[in-house]
Structures are given as structure tokens and as C-alpha cells.
CSV table of C-alpha atoms in Angstrom, one decimal:
chain,number,residue,atom,x,y,z
A,203,MET,CA,1.1,-150.8,23.5
A,204,PHE,CA,2.7,-147.8,25.7
A,205,LYS,CA,6.2,-147.3,25.8
A,206,ILE,CA,8.5,-144.5,27.5
A,207,ASP,CA,9.8,-142.0,25.4
A,208,TYR,CA,10.9,-139.1,28.0
A,209,ILE,CA,10.9,-139.0,31.6
A,210,SER,CA,11.2,-135.4,33.3
A,211,SER,CA,11.7,-135.2,37.1
A,212,ALA,CA,12.5,-132.1,39.1
A,213,CYS,CA,16.0,-131.9,41.4
A,214,ASN,CA,15.7,-131.5,45.1
A,215,LYS,CA,16.6,-127.9,46.6
A,216,MET,CA,19.6,-129.2,48.6
A,217,PRO,CA,23.4,-128.3,47.9
A,218,HIS,CA,24.8,-131.8,47.5
A,219,VAL,CA,22.1,-133.6,45.1
A,220,VAL,CA,23.7,-133.6,41.8
A,221,ASP,CA,27.1,-135.0,40.5
A,222,TRP,CA,28.4,-135.7,37.3
A,223,GLY,CA,30.7,-138.6,37.0
A,224,ARG,CA,33.5,-139.5,34.7
A,225,ASN,CA,31.1,-142.2,33.3
A,226,ASN,CA,29.6,-139.2,31.7
A,227,LEU,CA,26.1,-139.9,33.7
A,228,ILE,CA,24.6,-137.4,36.0
A,229,CYS,CA,22.9,-138.6,39.1
A,230,TYR,CA,20.7,-136.4,41.0
A,231,ALA,CA,18.0,-136.4,43.9
A,232,ALA,CA,14.3,-136.3,42.7
A,233,ASN,CA,12.2,-136.3,45.9
A,234,ASN,CA,13.0,-139.8,47.6
A,235,ALA,CA,14.6,-141.3,44.6
A,236,ILE,CA,17.5,-140.9,42.3
A,237,ALA,CA,17.4,-140.4,38.8
A,238,ILE,CA,20.5,-141.3,36.3
A,239,TYR,CA,20.8,-139.0,33.5
A,240,ASP,CA,22.6,-139.1,30.3
A,241,PRO,CA,23.2,-135.5,28.9
A,242,LEU,CA,24.5,-137.0,25.5
A,243,SER,CA,21.2,-139.3,25.1
A,244,GLY,CA,19.3,-137.7,22.0
A,245,ASN,CA,19.1,-134.2,21.1
A,246,ILE,CA,18.4,-133.0,24.9
A,247,GLY,CA,19.7,-135.8,27.2
A,248,ALA,CA,17.3,-138.2,29.0
A,249,VAL,CA,16.7,-139.9,32.3
A,250,LEU,CA,18.0,-143.5,31.8
A,251,SER,CA,16.5,-145.1,35.1
A,252,THR,CA,15.2,-144.0,38.6
A,253,LEU,CA,16.5,-145.7,41.8
A,254,HIS,CA,13.8,-146.3,44.8
A,255,ALA,CA,14.9,-147.5,47.9
A,256,HIS,CA,14.7,-144.5,50.2
A,257,SER,CA,11.2,-143.5,51.8
A,258,GLY,CA,12.2,-139.8,52.7
A,259,ARG,CA,13.7,-137.2,50.7
A,260,VAL,CA,17.1,-137.9,49.6
A,261,ASN,CA,19.4,-135.2,50.7
A,262,ALA,CA,22.9,-136.1,49.1
A,263,VAL,CA,24.1,-138.0,46.2
A,264,GLN,CA,27.2,-138.8,44.6
A,265,TRP,CA,29.3,-140.9,42.3
A,266,ILE,CA,32.1,-143.1,44.3
A,267,ARG,CA,35.2,-142.3,42.4
A,268,PHE,CA,38.4,-144.4,42.1
A,269,SER,CA,41.2,-142.7,43.8
A,270,SER,CA,44.0,-144.1,41.8
A,271,SER,CA,42.6,-144.2,38.2
A,272,SER,CA,40.3,-142.4,35.9
A,273,LYS,CA,37.8,-145.3,35.4
A,274,PRO,CA,34.4,-144.7,34.9
A,275,GLU,CA,32.2,-144.9,38.1
A,276,VAL,CA,30.1,-148.3,38.9
A,277,GLU,CA,28.7,-147.3,42.2
A,278,LEU,CA,27.1,-144.4,43.9
A,279,ILE,CA,26.1,-143.3,47.4
A,280,SER,CA,23.1,-141.5,48.6
A,281,CYS,CA,21.5,-140.4,51.9
A,282,SER,CA,17.8,-139.7,52.9
A,283,SER,CA,15.7,-138.0,55.7
A,284,ASP,CA,14.6,-141.6,56.3
A,285,GLY,CA,18.0,-142.2,58.4
A,286,SER,CA,19.4,-144.3,55.6
A,287,ALA,CA,22.6,-144.1,53.4
A,288,ILE,CA,22.5,-146.7,50.3
A,289,ILE,CA,25.5,-147.9,48.2
A,290,TRP,CA,23.9,-148.7,44.8
A,291,THR,CA,26.0,-150.8,42.6
A,292,MET,CA,25.7,-151.0,38.6
A,293,VAL,CA,24.6,-154.3,37.5
A,294,ASP,CA,24.0,-154.0,34.1
A,295,PRO,CA,26.0,-151.2,32.3
A,296,LYS,CA,24.1,-151.7,28.8
A,297,SER,CA,20.7,-151.0,30.2
A,298,VAL,CA,22.4,-148.7,33.0
A,299,SER,CA,20.5,-150.4,36.0
A,300,PHE,CA,21.3,-150.3,39.7
A,301,GLN,CA,20.9,-152.1,42.9
A,302,PRO,CA,20.8,-151.2,46.3
A,303,ARG,CA,23.8,-153.5,47.6
A,304,TYR,CA,24.3,-151.8,51.1
A,305,THR,CA,22.0,-149.8,53.3
A,306,LEU,CA,23.5,-148.1,56.2
A,307,MET,CA,21.1,-146.6,59.2
A,308,HIS,CA,21.1,-143.8,61.6
A,309,ASN,CA,18.4,-142.9,64.2
A,310,LYS,CA,18.4,-139.3,62.6
A,311,PRO,CA,18.1,-137.8,59.1
A,312,ILE,CA,21.2,-138.3,57.3
A,313,LYS,CA,22.2,-134.9,55.6
A,314,ILE,CA,25.6,-135.7,54.2
A,315,CYS,CA,27.4,-138.7,52.8
A,316,ASP,CA,30.8,-139.5,51.1
A,317,ALA,CA,33.1,-142.5,50.4
A,318,VAL,CA,36.2,-143.4,49.0
A,319,TYR,CA,37.8,-146.8,47.8
A,320,HIS,CA,40.9,-148.2,49.4
A,321,PRO,CA,43.8,-148.1,47.2
A,322,LYS,CA,44.7,-151.7,47.4
A,323,SER,CA,41.4,-153.0,46.5
A,324,GLU,CA,38.3,-151.4,44.8
A,325,MET,CA,35.8,-153.6,47.0
A,326,GLU,CA,37.3,-152.2,50.2
A,327,LEU,CA,35.5,-148.5,51.0
A,328,VAL,CA,35.6,-146.1,53.7
A,329,ILE,CA,32.2,-144.2,54.3
A,330,CYS,CA,31.1,-141.1,56.2
A,331,THR,CA,27.5,-140.3,57.1
A,332,CYS,CA,26.6,-137.3,58.7
A,333,THR,CA,23.1,-136.6,60.6
A,334,ILE,CA,21.1,-133.1,61.2
A,335,ASN,CA,21.9,-133.5,64.9
A,336,GLY,CA,25.8,-133.4,64.4
A,337,CYS,CA,26.8,-137.1,64.3
A,338,ALA,CA,29.3,-138.5,61.7
A,339,GLN,CA,29.8,-142.0,61.6
A,340,ILE,CA,32.8,-143.6,59.8
A,341,TRP,CA,32.1,-146.9,58.0
A,342,SER,CA,34.3,-149.7,56.4
A,343,ARG,CA,33.4,-152.3,53.7
A,344,ASN,CA,36.1,-154.9,53.5
A,345,ASP,CA,37.1,-157.0,50.5
A,346,HIS,CA,34.4,-159.6,51.5
A,347,GLY,CA,31.7,-156.9,51.0
A,348,SER,CA,30.9,-156.6,54.6
A,349,ILE,CA,30.4,-153.3,56.2
A,350,SER,CA,30.8,-152.3,59.9
A,351,ARG,CA,30.8,-149.0,61.8
A,352,ILE,CA,34.5,-148.1,62.9
A,353,GLN,CA,33.9,-144.8,64.7
A,354,SER,CA,31.4,-142.3,65.4
A,355,LEU,CA,32.2,-138.7,66.1
A,356,ASP,CA,29.5,-136.5,67.9
A,357,TYR,CA,29.4,-132.9,67.7
A,358,GLU,CA,26.0,-132.4,69.3
A,359,ALA,CA,24.2,-128.9,68.3
A,360,LYS,CA,27.0,-128.2,65.3
A,361,LEU,CA,25.6,-128.6,62.1
A,362,ILE,CA,27.7,-130.5,59.4
A,363,VAL,CA,27.3,-129.1,56.2
A,364,MET,CA,29.8,-130.9,54.2
A,365,ALA,CA,32.2,-133.8,54.6
A,366,ARG,CA,35.0,-135.3,52.3
A,367,LEU,CA,37.3,-138.3,52.5
A,368,SER,CA,40.7,-138.6,50.9
A,369,ILE,CA,43.7,-140.4,50.6
A,370,LEU,CA,46.7,-138.3,51.4
A,371,PRO,CA,49.4,-138.4,48.8
A,372,GLY,CA,52.6,-140.5,49.5
A,373,SER,CA,50.3,-143.0,51.4
A,374,SER,CA,51.4,-146.6,51.1
A,375,GLN,CA,49.2,-148.9,49.3
A,376,GLY,CA,48.9,-151.4,51.9
A,377,ASN,CA,48.0,-148.8,54.8
A,378,PRO,CA,47.1,-145.4,53.3
A,379,ASN,CA,46.7,-142.4,55.4
A,380,MET,CA,43.0,-141.1,55.3
A,381,LEU,CA,41.9,-137.6,55.5
A,382,LEU,CA,38.5,-136.8,56.7
A,383,VAL,CA,37.3,-133.1,56.6
A,384,LEU,CA,34.3,-131.8,58.1
A,385,ALA,CA,32.9,-128.4,57.6
A,386,PHE,CA,30.4,-126.8,60.0
A,387,GLU,CA,27.4,-124.2,59.9
A,388,ASP,CA,30.1,-121.5,62.1
A,389,SER,CA,32.4,-121.6,59.0
A,390,SER,CA,34.9,-123.9,60.9
A,391,LEU,CA,36.7,-127.0,59.5
A,392,HIS,CA,37.9,-130.1,61.6
A,393,LEU,CA,40.5,-132.0,59.8
A,394,MET,CA,41.1,-135.7,61.1
A,395,SER,CA,44.1,-138.0,59.7
A,396,SER,CA,44.3,-141.7,60.2
A,397,GLU,CA,45.8,-144.7,58.9
A,398,CYS,CA,43.2,-146.9,57.6
A,399,CYS,CA,43.7,-150.6,59.4
A,400,GLN,CA,43.6,-153.6,57.5
A,401,ASN,CA,41.1,-154.9,59.7
A,402,SER,CA,38.2,-153.0,59.0
A,403,SER,CA,36.8,-153.8,62.6
A,404,SER,CA,39.7,-152.0,64.2
A,405,GLU,CA,39.3,-148.3,65.6
A,406,PRO,CA,41.2,-145.9,63.3
């Protein structure tokens, strides 16, 4: 009977494919999969699991952090050249297993993704996905777990190289002020601020 003693997988050569979470786990992209690595396992660390749902190269992956606390992450987001962004949810902390719970689709490869929780609910989520042709889409997950696209930003030929979502300090918990920062290949930054509507189907 054979058993797995060690898993080795190389990391993709992209700038946003590794993230070390407060949960002391490292997620990184390995071809079209995501590896979950525990640096404290054994003497040299170990890959605990690999997540498979993308059919193309994974271009970005990161833990979704709680904005109002330092609790360990239980979800991560990844995006791929297959045009999909996936939100993975931890289903068993003991075995460190994840399931792809939500899949967002573009008609072009997705290069960048980010997500932030709504301060009033850990179920509510705001997500940004950016494609290689300069399209940024904003999505919202409500407290019932339903995801809808709330805005699309088209920059045409300008390549988006980074996107970050954040809750601005001093925002009210019920209707917080959200900041979206987009960085472009021409060294320019676009900063957009909008109050997150309580109705996730509303335009911000």
C-alpha cells in the first residue's frame, strides 16, 4: 500500500501567485492548480493539499482577509487564463480541505483578483476581477450567498497590473465606504470610492 509522504510543485512565474495568510498557511499557484503549503509541517514544511478547478494557468491567488479582525482566513480567491475566478471555502480545518464554492466568468483571461468582506457580515463580500484587455468587474456576494455583478469598468487597451479593495477608516458598519485602487502598466493609479449599497444588486 502506497501513501503520500511529500508533494513538490513549482510556483507559477507571475507576480501575484503567492500569499501567506494569518492562518500560517501559504497558498500558491502551480500551473492550473493551487497548492496549500504549511511551512511549519515537519522539518521543511509540506504541501497539505492541491486545489483543482481551473483549466488554464492560475495568474493570481490570495487569502481573503477579515478587515475588522485578525482571525485566520477560511476563504481564498484565485483567477486563471481560462477566464474564471474562483472563491474557495475551507470545509474541514483539520484536513485543510477546500471546495470551489463560487465561480465568476469573464470572456477573456483574468490576470488580477481581489476581495474584501463587508464589515457587518462575514458572508457579504465585494470582489474585483481584471482581465488582460483592461476590463475590471466588481461583484457582490450578499448574506444569502448569492453573487451578482454590480459594475463593469472598461479601460480598453490599458493593462491593469494590480487591483486592491479596502474599507476606508471611519466608515459606518451598515454602509461602509469602499476604496478600489487600480494600477496600470503606464505607472498611473486610479482611485475610486463608493458607498457599498446594502442591496447588492444596486449600482455603487
